[in-house]
Structures are given as structure tokens and as C-alpha cells.
Amino acid sequence: SRGRIENYKAELGKLGQMIPFEHMTLEDFFEAFPEKALNPENPKSFWPHTEEDTLEFKEKKLRESRDEHH
């Protein structure tokens, strides 16, 4: 428990030193939260995450389904 409390205190200290969200630029947000911000160098950081989620994959499956029925 003490270890978690220390971790929470460290996180609160970090958050207390941050620029307020309403004053942040996208670059500031990326520096503060790289795991949550859009990374222009890694376009796969947001949807679609997998091939199955892409529009091309769904269209391919639809064509295959139509071909099977004809």
C-alpha cells in the first residue's frame, strides 16, 4: 500500500507541474501523454487497429461472400 501511495503522490506531483489542459497545444499533450496522443510517425496508434477493422478488409469479405452465393 505504501508503494502505491508513493506512486500516486509522484503522479500528482507530475500533474501539478503540467500546463493546464485548456492551454496545451497538441505538442504539449503529446509530450505529457505520449501513449494517449496521436503520433504522426505511427499512424496505427488509433483506429483501425487491426486488418479486420479496415474498410478494405470488410469490402473484401463482402465480395467473397457474394461470390460464394453465385
mmCIF file of C-alpha atoms in Angstrom:
data_model
loop_
_atom_site.group_PDB
_atom_site.id
_atom_site.type_symbol
_atom_site.label_atom_id
_atom_site.label_comp_id
_atom_site.label_asym_id
_atom_site.label_seq_id
_atom_site.Cartn_x
_atom_site.Cartn_y
_atom_site.Cartn_z
ATOM 1 C CA SER A 1 0.000 0.000 0.000
ATOM 2 C CA ARG A 2 2.771 2.453 0.839
ATOM 3 C CA GLY A 3 4.402 1.861 -2.519
ATOM 4 C CA ARG A 4 1.162 2.642 -4.321
ATOM 5 C CA ILE A 5 0.660 5.771 -2.232
ATOM 6 C CA GLU A 6 4.143 6.961 -3.170
ATOM 7 C CA ASN A 7 3.399 6.277 -6.839
ATOM 8 C CA TYR A 8 0.174 8.262 -6.607
ATOM 9 C CA LYS A 9 1.967 11.153 -4.891
ATOM 10 C CA ALA A 10 4.605 11.179 -7.657
ATOM 11 C CA GLU A 11 1.890 11.166 -10.306
ATOM 12 C CA LEU A 12 0.059 14.025 -8.547
ATOM 13 C CA GLY A 13 3.296 15.992 -8.451
ATOM 14 C CA LYS A 14 3.769 15.452 -12.169
ATOM 15 C CA LEU A 15 0.186 16.505 -12.914
ATOM 16 C CA GLY A 16 0.549 19.574 -10.690
ATOM 17 C CA GLN A 17 3.532 20.784 -12.722
ATOM 18 C CA MET A 18 1.789 20.368 -16.087
ATOM 19 C CA ILE A 19 0.365 23.138 -18.221
ATOM 20 C CA PRO A 20 -3.434 23.291 -17.738
ATOM 21 C CA PHE A 21 -5.211 21.283 -20.438
ATOM 22 C CA GLU A 22 -7.028 24.327 -21.803
ATOM 23 C CA HIS A 23 -3.645 25.973 -22.505
ATOM 24 C CA MET A 24 -1.948 22.901 -24.026
ATOM 25 C CA THR A 25 -1.070 22.601 -27.675
ATOM 26 C CA LEU A 26 -1.173 19.211 -29.374
ATOM 27 C CA GLU A 27 2.605 19.038 -28.985
ATOM 28 C CA ASP A 28 2.318 19.724 -25.238
ATOM 29 C CA PHE A 29 -0.291 16.979 -24.915
ATOM 30 C CA PHE A 30 1.911 14.553 -26.852
ATOM 31 C CA GLU A 31 4.847 15.277 -24.528
ATOM 32 C CA ALA A 32 2.690 14.835 -21.414
ATOM 33 C CA PHE A 33 0.735 11.764 -22.592
ATOM 34 C CA PRO A 34 2.562 10.057 -25.474
ATOM 35 C CA GLU A 35 0.567 6.852 -25.004
ATOM 36 C CA LYS A 36 -2.765 8.691 -25.493
ATOM 37 C CA ALA A 37 -1.864 11.316 -28.084
ATOM 38 C CA LEU A 38 -1.952 10.916 -31.840
ATOM 39 C CA ASN A 39 1.536 10.064 -33.032
ATOM 40 C CA PRO A 40 2.040 11.298 -36.603
ATOM 41 C CA GLU A 41 5.035 8.969 -37.013
ATOM 42 C CA ASN A 42 2.910 5.925 -36.111
ATOM 43 C CA PRO A 43 -0.432 6.218 -37.913
ATOM 44 C CA LYS A 44 -1.621 2.892 -36.447
ATOM 45 C CA SER A 45 -1.907 4.408 -32.953
ATOM 46 C CA PHE A 46 -5.652 4.921 -33.472
ATOM 47 C CA TRP A 47 -8.473 3.087 -35.201
ATOM 48 C CA PRO A 48 -8.289 0.910 -37.198
ATOM 49 C CA HIS A 49 -6.066 -1.238 -35.042
ATOM 50 C CA THR A 50 -6.277 -4.497 -36.943
ATOM 51 C CA GLU A 51 -6.707 -5.531 -40.551
ATOM 52 C CA GLU A 52 -10.219 -6.793 -39.760
ATOM 53 C CA ASP A 53 -11.248 -3.261 -38.752
ATOM 54 C CA THR A 54 -10.241 -1.683 -42.056
ATOM 55 C CA LEU A 55 -12.778 -0.793 -44.698
ATOM 56 C CA GLU A 56 -10.796 -2.663 -47.346
ATOM 57 C CA PHE A 57 -10.971 -5.895 -45.345
ATOM 58 C CA LYS A 58 -14.744 -5.563 -44.883
ATOM 59 C CA GLU A 59 -15.252 -4.875 -48.584
ATOM 60 C CA LYS A 60 -13.113 -7.899 -49.464
ATOM 61 C CA LYS A 61 -15.170 -10.128 -47.147
ATOM 62 C CA LEU A 62 -18.397 -8.788 -48.658
ATOM 63 C CA ARG A 63 -17.165 -9.563 -52.196
ATOM 64 C CA GLU A 64 -16.095 -13.059 -51.124
ATOM 65 C CA SER A 65 -19.490 -13.639 -49.538
ATOM 66 C CA ARG A 66 -21.272 -12.538 -52.729
ATOM 67 C CA ASP A 67 -19.026 -14.742 -54.858
ATOM 68 C CA GLU A 68 -19.832 -17.788 -52.703
ATOM 69 C CA HIS A 69 -23.570 -17.303 -53.232
ATOM 70 C CA HIS A 70 -23.336 -17.026 -57.021
#
